Amino acid sequence: MIVFDSENKIFYLSTNNTTYAMAVFGEKLLLHAYWGKRLSHPLSPDWLDTLEFRPLAPLDFGRFSTDMLPQEYSTFGSADLRIAALGAEYGDGSYYTRLEYVGFEIVEGKPALEGLPATYCEEGDKVETLVIHLADSLHGLHVYLSYSVFEELDAIARSAKIVNLGERAEINRAFSATVDFIGCEDRELVHLDGAWVRERSITRRAVVPGIQSIESRNGCSGAVHNPFIALCDKNATENSGNVYGFSLVYSGNFSAGIDLGPFNSARAYIGINPQNFNFVLENGESFQTPEAVLVYSAEGFGGMSRAYHKLYRTRLCRGKFRDIPRYVVLNSWETTYFTFDENTIVDLARDAAKIGVDTMVLDDGWFSTRTTDRAGLGDWWENPDRLPSGLGWLADEVNKLGLRFGLWFEPEMVNPDSELYRKHPEWALRTPGRETTPTRSQVTLDFSRQDVCEYIIDSLSSILDRANIEYVKWDMNRYMSEVGSAALPAERQGEVYHRYILGLYYVLETLTQKYPDVLFESCSSGGGRFDPGMLYYMPQVWTSDNSDAVDRLRIQYGTSMVYPYSSMSAHVSVCPNHTQGRITPFEMRCNVAMPGQLGFELNIGKCSEEELELSKKTIAKYRELEDVFHKGDLYRLVSPFEKDYCALEFVSEDKKRVILCIDSQRGLFNGPDQYIKMEALDPDAQYRCGDKTYFGEYLMNFGVHFCNKREHISEMLIFDKI
Ligand code: GLA
C-alpha cells in the first residue's frame, strides 16, 4: 500500500509487516524518513528536528546540511560529502549534480525493467509502484526512482532510471538503492563470501566508522562476494532482532556496503560497482539501474530469508519450471571428465535408469576438438570421433531408456585454439595493444556486441533444434580481465562491463523464451555466479563444484540466507570426494543433497547393491518430500558455522508436514546431549514421527534430542500433524 500524506509531504510504503517512508523537505529535497516495523500512524511532524546542528558541515538548507540529512538518492559534488548514489560529469567539466523533487506517480502493479531481470507481479498480487521524479534543472538530468511494494511478500524492489535531456553527460556511478539510517548504533554487517568450492560463507562484523564494502570487479557477481548485504542489530539472531536486507538483481560487477559517519548515521548502498563504470548519455539517452530488493525483518535473519525465498521462488524465477517438480539428473562430469564416447554416455544412462534418475546430462567434452580444456570452446558442433552418430541419435538412445537428455555449454567463452577465435579474434574482450590473459586456456567473448550475441543464439539454437535436448547446463568458467570491446569507441569503453551483462541477459531471454520446455541450470565453476539476475532466466544453479556433504552443509546454509533451496542444485557424488578427499556415508550424501534439486554425479555402474538401494529410496523419498523442501518455509535451527552439526527445519505450505534435517560435520565421542528446539509448530497439535507422537509445544520448548557422538550422523525426521 502506498499513501502520500500531501500536507506533510510524506510517502508511506507499507507491506503486511513493514513501512518505508520518504519525505519531501523544503519542497526540494527527497529525504529518507523511516524503514522498519509497519506504522499505523503518521510520523511526528518534528521527526527531523531531532537532528543536532553540526559544525563544519556546509549548511545548504538553513540550519541543515545535506551532509547530515538522511537522503533518499544522494549525488556526488553536492554538500553531501558521504558516498553518493549518483555521480555524473558534464560537458563543461563539472561534476556537481543537484537533484530536486519534481513529482510522483503511483501505478498499479510493477512495470518491467527494460533489458534487465527483475521481480514481477501477477494478476491478483497486491503490488503497487511509486515513481518519484527528481531533476537537475541546470544539466537537464532527470532521475526516476521506482519503488514496487510487494505488500504480501514484505519486500520493496527499487531501481533508478536516469534520463538525460541536456547536453552529453557521463554517468560514473548509479547505485540501485541507498538507505540512510539515523541512530545507527550497535549494528552489524552480514555478507556472503568465499571462493571456488567454498562459496557463500557467512561473514558478520561490527559496523565501524568509515566505509565497509564488498565488491566484485571480475565481470560477474563472483564467488568471492555475493551481491547481498544485511545490516542488523548487534544481538540479532535467527529469530529475533532487526535485520535489513539488500539484494541486487544483477550478475555483473557490484558494490555494496555501509558508510558510518561520526553521529550514528550510516548510509547503506548497493548497485553497479562504480569502478570501471562510465556510461555516456547523449541528449535523449537513458540509463536503467538494476533492481535492488529490500527486505526488513523484525524476526531476525530467518524472517528475512523466508521473505527472499518466497519472492525469488515465485516472483523472480519464471517459466514452466517455476512451480513444477524438476529433474533428477545424472551428470557425467565427475564420472568421465574428458574421457568418453557416445556409448559411454548410453551406458551411464542405462545404469541411471535403474535407480530412477530421469535425466542424463552430458557435461563438457562433447563438441568440436574439445578433448581437453585447452581447445574447442566457441565451436558448438559435435566432436565426430566421440559422437559419430550425432547428438540426435544420442538423445534418442537416452530417451529410449526412459530418460531425458541434457547438455553442457559454456557459451560466453572461447579458446584461442578454436575455429571461432581464428576467424574472429576481435570477438573476444580485449584491450588494444595488450595481451589478454587466459584462464583455463580460455578468453571471454564480447557479449557487449550484437553480432557475438546473435552468433551464440544461432549456434545454440542449431544444437537445441537438432536433438531432443530438455535440459541445458549453462557454465561460465573464468573471471574477466583486460576488458575492452573492439566494437565500441574509446569514450564508451567504460560501458563494456555493463553492456556485456545486458548482452548476456538478451541472449538468455531470447533462448529461454525460444525454448520454454528446456530446463536451464546456471553454473560458474559451481556457484561463482549465484545471483538473483541469473535466477530470473534459470531457476536453479549448480551450487558449488564441491559436492562433499560436510562442506555442502555450510555452502547450502550460507546460500539460504537469500536463495531458496529450490534454486540449489545438489548432487550425490562418489567418495573419497573429488574436490577434497573426504569420505562420508552414502546416506549422509543423499540427505544433504535432498533439500536442493537432487541429482547424482557418480558412476552408478560401480555402486554397491546397498548404495543402489539407497539411491532408489532417496529418489522416491525426494519425490514425496520435495514440495516441502522447495515450497515450504525454512527455519535454520543450528548453524554449521557455529556448531559441529547443522539442523534445518522445513515446514510445508499447509503446515501439516515438517521435516527436520540434522547432519553432523564432526562428532565428539561421548559428547553432550543436545535438544534442538523446533519452530513454527502448532503448540496444541500433535505430530506423528515414525511410531511416536509429540505435542508441538513439546517439540518447540523441550526439543528433539540429538547426541553428536559420531562423525557424519545424518537424520531426517518427518513430522506429520495429526
Ligand atoms: C565447471 C563446472 C563443472 C563442470 C566443468 C566442466 O567447473 O562447474 O560442473 O561442468 O566446468 O568443464
XYZ file of C-alpha atoms and ligand atoms in Angstrom:
734
model
C 0.000 0.000 0.000
C 1.344 3.415 -0.948
C -0.026 6.520 0.767
C 1.025 10.118 0.191
C 0.412 12.489 3.093
C 0.154 15.658 0.995
C 0.070 18.016 3.958
C 3.393 16.861 5.368
C 4.653 15.613 2.014
C 5.484 12.146 3.284
C 5.243 8.923 1.273
C 4.365 5.773 3.240
C 5.074 2.445 1.544
C 3.644 -0.371 3.626
C 3.746 -4.128 3.343
C 1.995 -6.509 5.750
C 4.712 -6.087 8.344
C 6.879 -3.147 7.292
C 6.782 0.554 6.438
C 9.243 2.550 4.361
C 8.801 6.336 4.371
C 10.257 9.278 2.461
C 9.636 12.987 2.854
C 9.958 15.992 0.574
C 11.910 18.573 2.536
C 11.792 22.306 1.789
C 9.796 21.482 -1.362
C 13.043 20.266 -2.897
C 14.991 17.533 -1.235
C 13.804 13.941 -1.068
C 14.671 12.534 2.335
C 14.609 9.048 3.689
C 12.368 9.155 6.752
C 11.817 5.651 8.086
C 12.210 1.929 7.422
C 11.135 -0.679 9.917
C 8.062 -2.222 11.541
C 4.771 -1.315 9.923
C 3.450 2.032 11.178
C -0.256 2.587 11.792
C 0.118 6.319 12.452
C 1.980 9.145 10.744
C 5.474 10.162 11.774
C 5.617 13.017 14.242
C 5.850 16.305 12.271
C 9.033 17.178 14.134
C 10.846 13.956 13.224
C 13.600 15.892 11.505
C 14.110 18.487 14.230
C 15.704 15.759 16.280
C 18.890 16.162 14.252
C 21.549 18.194 16.062
C 23.397 21.080 14.465
C 26.925 20.023 13.418
C 29.768 22.489 12.917
C 31.939 22.169 9.797
C 29.230 20.735 7.552
C 28.231 23.057 4.657
C 24.806 24.471 5.574
C 22.894 24.500 2.325
C 19.410 24.115 3.877
C 19.101 26.725 6.616
C 20.411 25.144 9.764
C 20.628 21.847 7.908
C 23.205 20.447 5.591
C 22.518 17.775 3.020
C 25.549 16.154 4.589
C 23.590 15.380 7.745
C 20.098 14.878 6.365
C 19.022 11.328 5.624
C 18.807 11.363 1.862
C 16.985 9.094 -0.479
C 19.231 9.315 -3.537
C 22.293 11.447 -2.910
C 24.539 12.974 -5.536
C 28.246 13.473 -5.972
C 29.648 17.002 -5.913
C 26.976 18.393 -3.628
C 27.245 19.412 0.025
C 26.572 15.784 0.932
C 30.093 14.516 1.476
C 29.194 10.881 2.067
C 29.371 8.104 -0.510
C 26.969 9.159 -3.263
C 24.267 7.221 -5.077
C 24.676 9.124 -8.332
C 27.647 10.784 -9.969
C 27.946 12.432 -13.377
C 30.402 14.537 -15.292
C 29.134 17.187 -17.660
C 30.443 18.738 -20.874
C 31.738 21.814 -19.024
C 33.947 19.617 -16.862
C 31.789 19.989 -13.770
C 30.598 17.048 -11.747
C 28.068 18.572 -9.362
C 24.636 17.047 -9.700
C 21.843 18.547 -7.637
C 18.574 16.663 -7.708
C 15.355 18.345 -6.701
C 11.942 16.879 -6.258
C 9.601 17.314 -9.223
C 6.630 14.998 -8.603
C 5.426 11.448 -8.343
C 3.160 8.848 -9.856
C 1.647 5.700 -8.378
C 0.921 2.829 -10.752
C -0.855 -0.463 -10.162
C 1.415 -3.495 -10.400
C 5.013 -3.338 -11.487
C 6.403 -2.230 -14.845
C 9.212 -4.410 -16.280
C 12.784 -3.104 -16.361
C 13.928 -2.838 -19.941
C 16.664 -5.335 -20.744
C 17.193 -6.301 -17.119
C 15.948 -9.106 -14.911
C 13.590 -8.041 -12.142
C 10.902 -9.250 -9.812
C 7.409 -9.117 -11.276
C 3.819 -9.444 -10.165
C 0.890 -11.462 -11.395
C -2.824 -10.822 -11.598
C -4.269 -10.616 -8.112
C -0.996 -9.723 -6.367
C -1.110 -6.713 -4.085
C 1.682 -4.744 -5.722
C 1.885 -1.023 -6.405
C 4.749 1.047 -7.752
C 5.676 4.562 -6.744
C 7.808 6.521 -9.189
C 9.374 9.698 -7.832
C 10.705 12.187 -10.311
C 13.805 14.218 -9.409
C 15.715 16.540 -11.709
C 18.839 18.603 -12.037
C 17.467 21.618 -13.917
C 20.911 23.058 -14.708
C 22.037 19.994 -16.645
C 18.702 18.570 -17.701
C 19.374 15.279 -15.930
C 16.225 13.542 -14.727
C 16.024 10.657 -12.288
C 13.011 8.421 -11.779
C 13.203 6.433 -8.569
C 10.995 3.398 -8.641
C 9.624 1.558 -5.575
C 7.485 -1.529 -6.099
C 5.787 -2.579 -2.908
C 5.076 -6.312 -2.583
C 2.531 -5.994 0.164
C 2.002 -9.668 0.946
C 5.600 -10.689 0.371
C 7.077 -7.994 2.627
C 9.566 -6.685 0.100
C 10.274 -3.483 -1.790
C 12.021 -3.526 -5.161
C 13.917 -0.349 -6.007
C 15.673 0.961 -9.062
C 16.522 4.267 -10.712
C 16.224 5.405 -14.288
C 18.388 8.313 -15.384
C 17.231 10.272 -18.410
C 19.414 12.912 -19.978
C 17.526 15.777 -21.575
C 20.527 18.074 -21.501
C 23.936 18.100 -23.150
C 26.052 14.987 -23.199
C 26.807 13.672 -19.682
C 28.874 10.778 -18.371
C 27.364 8.813 -15.534
C 30.161 7.416 -13.384
C 28.131 5.958 -10.542
C 24.475 4.997 -10.232
C 23.554 2.797 -7.310
C 20.251 0.971 -7.313
C 19.469 1.863 -3.727
C 20.887 3.725 -0.795
C 19.252 3.929 2.612
C 20.318 6.426 5.245
C 19.872 5.155 8.778
C 19.870 7.663 11.621
C 20.544 6.455 15.152
C 22.567 3.635 13.680
C 24.179 2.320 16.836
C 25.488 -1.127 17.675
C 24.790 -2.540 14.267
C 26.495 -5.302 12.381
C 27.030 -6.074 8.752
C 26.482 -9.511 7.293
C 27.563 -10.733 3.879
C 28.320 -13.932 1.988
C 31.886 -14.539 0.944
C 34.152 -17.272 -0.293
C 35.937 -18.669 -3.289
C 35.691 -21.582 -5.671
C 34.447 -24.715 -3.778
C 33.699 -22.732 -0.618
C 31.100 -20.266 -1.762
C 28.858 -18.098 0.434
C 30.246 -18.430 3.944
C 28.548 -16.066 6.336
C 30.666 -13.116 7.492
C 29.399 -10.955 10.343
C 31.265 -7.906 11.574
C 30.682 -4.769 13.607
C 29.801 -1.607 11.727
C 32.608 0.816 12.480
C 33.181 4.402 11.290
C 34.026 4.687 7.625
C 33.107 2.657 4.595
C 32.931 -1.109 4.805
C 32.191 -2.623 1.471
C 32.135 -5.783 -0.547
C 32.583 -5.689 -4.272
C 33.002 -7.647 -7.419
C 35.419 -6.431 -10.085
C 35.712 -9.597 -12.134
C 32.859 -9.015 -14.562
C 30.402 -11.336 -12.852
C 28.872 -11.441 -9.399
C 31.575 -13.977 -8.487
C 32.347 -16.495 -5.778
C 34.271 -14.021 -3.615
C 31.262 -11.949 -2.541
C 27.575 -12.306 -3.255
C 25.529 -9.222 -4.241
C 23.843 -9.066 -0.849
C 24.360 -7.374 2.492
C 22.312 -7.216 5.653
C 22.520 -4.613 8.347
C 21.359 -5.956 11.684
C 21.159 -5.272 15.393
C 24.214 -6.422 17.259
C 22.142 -9.027 19.068
C 20.005 -10.110 16.102
C 19.628 -13.882 15.854
C 17.924 -16.279 13.512
C 14.543 -15.456 15.032
C 14.845 -12.078 16.726
C 16.162 -8.583 16.132
C 16.011 -6.043 13.319
C 17.545 -7.110 10.036
C 17.648 -5.024 6.848
C 18.489 -6.992 3.721
C 19.747 -5.575 0.400
C 19.952 -7.932 -2.545
C 20.885 -6.929 -6.078
C 19.243 -8.473 -9.137
C 22.384 -8.276 -11.221
C 25.128 -10.624 -12.432
C 27.983 -8.191 -13.070
C 30.356 -6.025 -11.057
C 28.631 -4.748 -7.953
C 29.415 -2.812 -4.825
C 27.525 -2.939 -1.545
C 28.327 -1.621 1.866
C 27.787 0.791 4.653
C 29.279 4.221 5.358
C 29.055 5.048 9.067
C 29.568 8.706 9.938
C 30.515 10.312 13.268
C 26.955 10.927 14.505
C 25.416 7.442 14.350
C 24.106 7.968 10.876
C 25.002 5.459 8.216
C 24.352 5.048 4.546
C 23.846 1.554 3.183
C 24.236 1.183 -0.558
C 24.060 -1.427 -3.284
C 24.405 -1.271 -7.039
C 26.755 -1.472 -10.002
C 30.384 -1.089 -8.965
C 31.474 2.463 -9.910
C 34.989 1.163 -10.635
C 35.393 0.663 -14.377
C 31.935 2.096 -14.964
C 31.379 5.159 -17.071
C 28.256 5.456 -19.136
C 27.843 8.164 -21.745
C 24.373 9.637 -22.088
C 23.796 11.813 -25.111
C 20.747 14.042 -25.169
C 17.665 11.807 -25.064
C 19.513 8.713 -23.838
C 18.779 6.978 -20.577
C 20.293 4.522 -18.153
C 18.370 1.989 -16.112
C 19.998 0.681 -12.937
C 19.476 -2.925 -11.937
C 16.932 -3.643 -9.251
C 17.716 -3.882 -5.545
C 15.341 -5.858 -3.362
C 14.968 -4.557 0.176
C 13.602 -6.742 2.940
C 13.166 -5.704 6.554
C 12.547 -8.323 9.199
C 11.797 -7.809 12.870
C 12.201 -11.565 13.261
C 15.898 -11.858 12.686
C 17.627 -13.491 9.748
C 15.104 -16.299 9.435
C 12.317 -13.815 8.698
C 14.466 -12.009 6.156
C 15.466 -15.211 4.371
C 11.904 -16.535 4.207
C 10.787 -13.277 2.574
C 13.567 -13.501 -0.030
C 12.888 -17.199 -0.637
C 9.224 -16.696 -1.370
C 9.741 -13.615 -3.511
C 12.574 -15.099 -5.546
C 10.963 -18.502 -5.942
C 7.575 -17.182 -7.023
C 8.133 -13.677 -8.427
C 11.664 -13.722 -9.821
C 12.028 -17.223 -11.248
C 9.817 -17.635 -14.266
C 8.544 -20.134 -16.773
C 7.084 -23.574 -16.669
C 9.695 -24.939 -14.260
C 8.995 -22.355 -11.592
C 6.313 -24.371 -9.845
C 6.620 -27.932 -11.108
C 8.894 -30.690 -9.824
C 12.161 -30.565 -11.734
C 14.506 -33.289 -12.947
C 16.655 -35.756 -11.069
C 19.768 -35.752 -13.221
C 22.819 -37.917 -13.581
C 25.633 -35.595 -14.639
C 28.550 -37.249 -16.430
C 31.319 -34.855 -15.304
C 32.797 -36.491 -12.208
C 32.462 -39.930 -13.795
C 34.052 -39.360 -17.177
C 35.658 -35.912 -17.164
C 37.024 -35.604 -20.722
C 37.232 -39.326 -21.486
C 34.125 -40.818 -23.100
C 32.320 -41.555 -26.330
C 28.670 -41.903 -27.221
C 28.472 -45.489 -25.949
C 29.854 -44.468 -22.557
C 27.007 -41.988 -22.185
C 24.353 -44.528 -23.203
C 25.820 -46.969 -20.664
C 25.710 -44.339 -17.934
C 22.098 -43.591 -18.800
C 21.219 -47.289 -18.693
C 22.641 -47.548 -15.182
C 20.929 -44.310 -14.159
C 17.564 -45.654 -15.247
C 17.930 -48.474 -12.737
C 17.797 -46.144 -9.741
C 15.076 -43.827 -11.028
C 17.150 -40.924 -12.366
C 15.076 -39.239 -15.080
C 17.620 -37.073 -16.960
C 21.058 -37.927 -18.358
C 23.273 -34.847 -18.651
C 26.326 -34.918 -20.883
C 28.798 -32.409 -19.457
C 31.908 -30.850 -21.023
C 33.912 -32.534 -23.796
C 31.287 -33.419 -26.439
C 31.997 -30.764 -29.071
C 34.478 -29.954 -31.843
C 38.081 -30.569 -30.703
C 37.247 -30.470 -27.023
C 39.134 -33.458 -25.628
C 40.896 -31.351 -23.001
C 40.056 -27.966 -21.512
C 42.572 -26.304 -23.840
C 40.559 -26.212 -27.069
C 37.188 -26.042 -28.728
C 35.110 -23.512 -26.771
C 33.189 -21.432 -29.296
C 32.805 -24.276 -31.823
C 29.412 -25.678 -30.955
C 29.105 -28.834 -33.036
C 29.586 -32.494 -32.189
C 33.058 -33.973 -31.955
C 32.831 -36.537 -34.807
C 35.186 -39.008 -33.096
C 33.274 -39.064 -29.853
C 29.748 -38.698 -31.116
C 29.927 -40.201 -34.638
C 26.178 -40.854 -34.644
C 25.410 -37.284 -33.616
C 23.541 -35.674 -30.752
C 20.157 -36.529 -32.282
C 20.985 -40.232 -32.108
C 22.402 -39.941 -28.603
C 19.369 -38.097 -27.266
C 17.101 -40.707 -28.874
C 19.056 -43.581 -27.338
C 18.833 -41.942 -23.927
C 15.131 -41.283 -24.463
C 14.590 -44.940 -25.357
C 15.878 -45.816 -21.905
C 13.151 -43.615 -20.451
C 15.408 -40.678 -19.596
C 15.522 -37.103 -20.820
C 18.743 -35.864 -22.348
C 20.625 -32.745 -21.178
C 23.734 -30.973 -22.429
C 26.510 -28.695 -21.115
C 27.504 -25.437 -22.805
C 29.870 -22.643 -21.942
C 28.576 -20.074 -24.416
C 30.314 -16.955 -23.128
C 33.823 -18.306 -23.694
C 36.212 -19.090 -26.497
C 39.500 -20.970 -26.565
C 42.156 -19.256 -28.685
C 42.579 -22.785 -30.090
C 39.215 -22.825 -31.870
C 37.853 -22.099 -35.324
C 35.765 -19.275 -33.921
C 38.732 -17.456 -32.438
C 40.877 -17.972 -35.519
C 38.117 -16.427 -37.606
C 37.070 -13.689 -35.175
C 39.806 -12.746 -32.713
C 38.073 -9.370 -32.374
C 35.082 -11.124 -30.830
C 36.933 -11.612 -27.552
C 37.116 -8.964 -24.847
C 40.471 -7.225 -25.184
C 42.367 -4.026 -24.509
C 44.114 -2.635 -27.591
C 47.866 -3.309 -27.638
C 47.720 -5.688 -24.673
C 47.800 -9.449 -24.362
C 44.639 -10.988 -22.963
C 45.425 -13.272 -20.046
C 43.807 -16.658 -20.495
C 42.353 -18.647 -17.619
C 41.785 -22.362 -18.165
C 43.148 -21.593 -21.650
C 40.103 -19.507 -22.472
C 39.165 -15.881 -23.013
C 35.771 -14.202 -22.783
C 33.584 -13.488 -25.766
C 32.487 -9.886 -26.081
C 28.806 -10.141 -25.263
C 28.501 -6.356 -25.477
C 28.486 -6.960 -29.271
C 25.218 -7.737 -31.005
C 26.941 -9.926 -33.653
C 28.502 -12.112 -30.936
C 25.161 -12.470 -29.165
C 23.430 -13.463 -32.400
C 26.170 -15.986 -33.226
C 25.726 -17.637 -29.838
C 21.933 -17.673 -30.131
C 22.225 -19.286 -33.578
C 24.875 -21.819 -32.520
C 22.939 -22.985 -29.501
C 19.646 -22.974 -31.372
C 21.084 -25.197 -34.054
C 22.121 -27.743 -31.415
C 18.866 -27.497 -29.488
C 16.890 -27.906 -32.722
C 18.929 -30.895 -33.822
C 18.330 -33.173 -30.871
C 15.757 -33.708 -28.171
C 17.607 -31.727 -25.507
C 15.443 -30.998 -22.474
C 17.991 -29.584 -20.062
C 20.897 -27.190 -20.521
C 23.716 -26.544 -18.073
C 24.992 -23.021 -18.840
C 28.516 -22.717 -17.499
C 30.954 -19.788 -17.213
C 34.432 -20.619 -16.007
C 36.627 -17.564 -15.715
C 36.740 -14.071 -14.287
C 37.203 -11.333 -16.851
C 40.356 -9.290 -17.283
C 41.766 -6.747 -19.754
C 38.191 -5.831 -20.570
C 37.523 -3.759 -23.654
C 35.415 -4.017 -26.784
C 36.617 -3.643 -30.371
C 33.099 -2.553 -31.298
C 32.859 0.494 -29.040
C 34.590 3.878 -29.423
C 37.222 4.988 -26.906
C 34.825 7.125 -24.857
C 32.431 4.222 -24.389
C 34.921 1.632 -23.114
C 33.661 2.329 -19.586
C 30.363 0.791 -20.639
C 31.716 -2.617 -21.616
C 31.257 -4.491 -18.320
C 27.635 -3.430 -18.077
C 26.921 -3.871 -21.766
C 28.358 -7.392 -21.507
C 25.760 -8.197 -18.859
C 22.991 -6.618 -20.933
C 24.129 -8.771 -23.874
C 24.143 -11.867 -21.691
C 20.626 -11.088 -20.482
C 19.492 -10.559 -24.074
C 20.877 -13.951 -25.106
C 19.340 -15.665 -22.085
C 15.977 -14.008 -22.608
C 15.950 -14.998 -26.283
C 16.938 -18.609 -25.691
C 14.762 -19.231 -22.645
C 11.728 -17.754 -24.449
C 12.515 -19.707 -27.601
C 12.911 -22.984 -25.691
C 10.370 -22.754 -22.866
C 10.366 -26.544 -22.438
C 14.088 -26.729 -21.748
C 15.134 -26.594 -18.112
C 18.136 -24.259 -17.888
C 20.579 -24.522 -14.987
C 23.250 -21.920 -14.468
C 26.784 -22.614 -13.290
C 30.041 -20.752 -12.970
C 32.712 -23.190 -11.828
C 29.950 -24.184 -9.437
C 28.420 -21.254 -7.594
C 30.546 -18.427 -8.977
C 27.545 -16.563 -10.353
C 24.767 -17.481 -7.968
C 22.743 -14.281 -8.047
C 19.142 -13.123 -8.484
C 19.848 -11.906 -12.024
C 20.645 -15.414 -13.228
C 17.659 -16.874 -11.354
C 15.330 -14.760 -13.484
C 16.388 -16.814 -16.524
C 17.369 -20.119 -14.949
C 15.522 -21.301 -11.839
C 18.397 -23.363 -10.469
C 22.152 -23.105 -10.085
C 24.911 -25.708 -9.668
C 25.594 -24.529 -6.130
C 29.265 -25.485 -5.940
C 31.804 -27.767 -7.584
C 32.310 -29.005 -4.048
C 29.834 -31.856 -3.624
C 31.295 -33.119 -0.344
C 28.371 -33.499 2.062
C 30.086 -31.807 5.003
C 31.229 -28.777 3.029
C 27.865 -28.602 1.301
C 26.152 -28.178 4.684
C 27.860 -24.823 5.066
C 27.681 -23.799 1.414
C 23.958 -24.505 1.209
C 23.274 -22.961 4.614
C 25.076 -19.734 3.643
C 23.344 -19.683 0.259
C 19.984 -19.973 2.024
C 20.459 -16.556 3.609
C 18.988 -15.191 0.387
C 18.226 -18.044 -2.004
C 15.660 -20.832 -1.604
C 16.715 -24.487 -1.575
C 14.650 -24.881 -4.766
C 17.367 -22.889 -6.539
C 20.267 -25.042 -5.294
C 21.274 -27.918 -7.490
C 22.827 -30.624 -5.269
C 24.308 -33.941 -6.393
C 25.252 -37.145 -4.637
C 28.833 -37.885 -5.620
C 31.493 -40.522 -5.082
C 33.854 -40.893 -2.113
C 36.617 -40.058 -1.480
C 35.205 -36.760 -2.681
C 36.924 -35.490 -5.838
C 37.321 -31.951 -4.504
C 38.814 -32.591 -1.127
C 39.047 -36.289 -0.497
C 36.658 -36.654 2.446
C 34.761 -39.878 2.961
C 31.186 -39.556 4.171
C 28.434 -42.172 4.442
C 26.287 -42.558 1.323
C 23.176 -41.862 3.364
C 24.514 -38.503 4.512
C 25.371 -37.549 0.931
C 21.793 -38.352 -0.090
C 20.275 -36.498 2.860
C 22.355 -33.369 2.345
C 21.530 -33.205 -1.379
C 17.824 -33.898 -0.920
C 16.539 -30.439 0.129
C 18.063 -28.924 -3.034
C 17.426 -30.015 -6.623
C 18.563 -33.594 -6.196
C 20.867 -35.209 -8.721
C 23.743 -37.684 -8.966
C 27.300 -37.284 -10.193
C 28.957 -40.696 -9.882
C 29.364 -43.924 -11.778
C 26.194 -45.751 -10.872
C 27.573 -48.910 -12.503
C 30.204 -49.009 -9.777
C 27.827 -48.513 -6.844
C 27.336 -51.352 -4.364
C 23.955 -53.074 -4.067
C 23.392 -51.206 -0.849
C 24.147 -47.844 -2.476
C 21.846 -48.642 -5.383
C 19.047 -49.481 -2.955
C 19.645 -46.275 -1.006
C 19.711 -44.223 -4.208
C 16.352 -45.624 -5.268
C 14.864 -44.921 -1.860
C 16.352 -41.433 -1.852
C 14.770 -40.534 -5.191
C 11.401 -41.920 -4.095
C 11.583 -40.057 -0.786
C 12.690 -36.883 -2.532
C 9.705 -37.016 -4.849
C 7.481 -37.355 -1.808
C 9.108 -34.506 0.124
C 10.326 -32.038 -2.499
C 7.307 -29.768 -2.203
C 8.074 -29.259 1.473
C 11.753 -28.556 0.810
C 11.110 -26.284 -2.134
C 7.851 -24.527 -1.358
C 7.758 -24.672 2.428
C 9.276 -22.309 4.954
C 12.834 -22.799 6.124
C 13.851 -22.427 9.757
C 17.587 -22.643 10.348
C 17.841 -24.133 13.830
C 21.536 -24.861 14.242
C 24.246 -23.269 12.123
C 27.113 -25.411 10.802
C 29.227 -22.244 11.022
C 28.724 -22.199 14.783
C 28.399 -25.857 15.782
C 29.743 -29.182 14.644
C 26.361 -30.079 13.270
C 23.599 -28.466 11.278
C 19.846 -28.566 11.884
C 17.318 -27.307 9.382
C 13.551 -27.407 9.604
C 11.270 -27.216 6.580
C 7.564 -26.538 7.186
C 5.132 -27.328 4.382
C 2.903 -24.585 2.961
C -0.169 -26.063 4.668
C 1.913 -26.505 7.852
C 0.905 -30.147 8.102
C 4.274 -31.681 7.386
C 7.568 -30.709 8.965
C 10.984 -32.121 8.088
C 13.894 -31.868 10.477
C 17.313 -32.469 8.912
C 20.179 -32.993 11.341
C 23.676 -33.604 9.990
C 26.896 -33.897 11.893
C 30.058 -32.430 10.431
C 32.315 -33.781 13.127
C 31.316 -35.947 16.064
C 32.505 -35.819 19.637
C 32.758 -39.267 21.141
C 30.799 -39.362 24.419
C 29.642 -35.839 23.575
C 26.896 -33.844 25.309
C 23.131 -34.149 24.901
C 21.613 -31.508 22.663
C 17.956 -30.518 22.476
C 17.047 -28.943 19.184
C 14.073 -26.608 19.620
C 11.783 -26.702 16.627
C 9.850 -23.676 15.423
C 6.586 -22.545 13.873
C 4.569 -25.583 15.008
C 1.059 -25.538 16.393
C 1.735 -25.873 20.144
C -1.534 -27.664 20.817
C -1.431 -30.033 17.857
C 0.144 -33.454 17.879
C 2.730 -34.501 15.346
C 3.487 -38.072 14.382
C 7.080 -39.043 13.674
C 7.517 -42.748 12.910
C 5.588 -44.582 15.592
C 5.750 -41.718 18.103
C 3.613 -38.637 18.625
C 4.553 -35.325 20.211
C 2.806 -32.081 21.007
C 4.077 -29.107 19.023
C 4.652 -27.363 22.329
C 6.995 -30.161 23.411
C 8.976 -30.101 20.170
C 9.386 -26.334 20.335
C 10.194 -25.991 24.038
C 11.692 -29.249 25.225
C 13.209 -30.009 21.860
C 14.359 -33.016 19.887
C 17.231 -34.906 21.451
C 20.434 -35.271 19.443
C 23.805 -36.545 20.545
C 26.532 -35.687 18.080
C 28.560 -38.696 19.142
C 29.886 -39.898 15.782
C 31.267 -38.350 12.622
C 28.649 -37.691 9.978
C 25.442 -38.753 11.694
C 22.606 -37.865 9.363
C 18.972 -37.888 10.402
C 15.907 -36.810 8.506
C 12.841 -36.787 10.750
C 9.417 -36.309 9.232
C 6.641 -34.988 11.464
C 3.030 -35.125 10.298
C 0.382 -33.093 12.051
C -2.438 -35.318 13.226
C 32.894 -26.267 -14.340
C 31.616 -26.785 -13.727
C 31.689 -28.278 -13.591
C 31.931 -28.905 -14.946
C 33.191 -28.324 -15.563
C 33.365 -28.793 -16.988
O 33.966 -26.410 -13.463
O 31.366 -26.176 -12.511
O 30.496 -28.782 -13.031
O 30.819 -28.665 -15.770
O 33.154 -26.905 -15.574
O 34.483 -28.267 -17.583
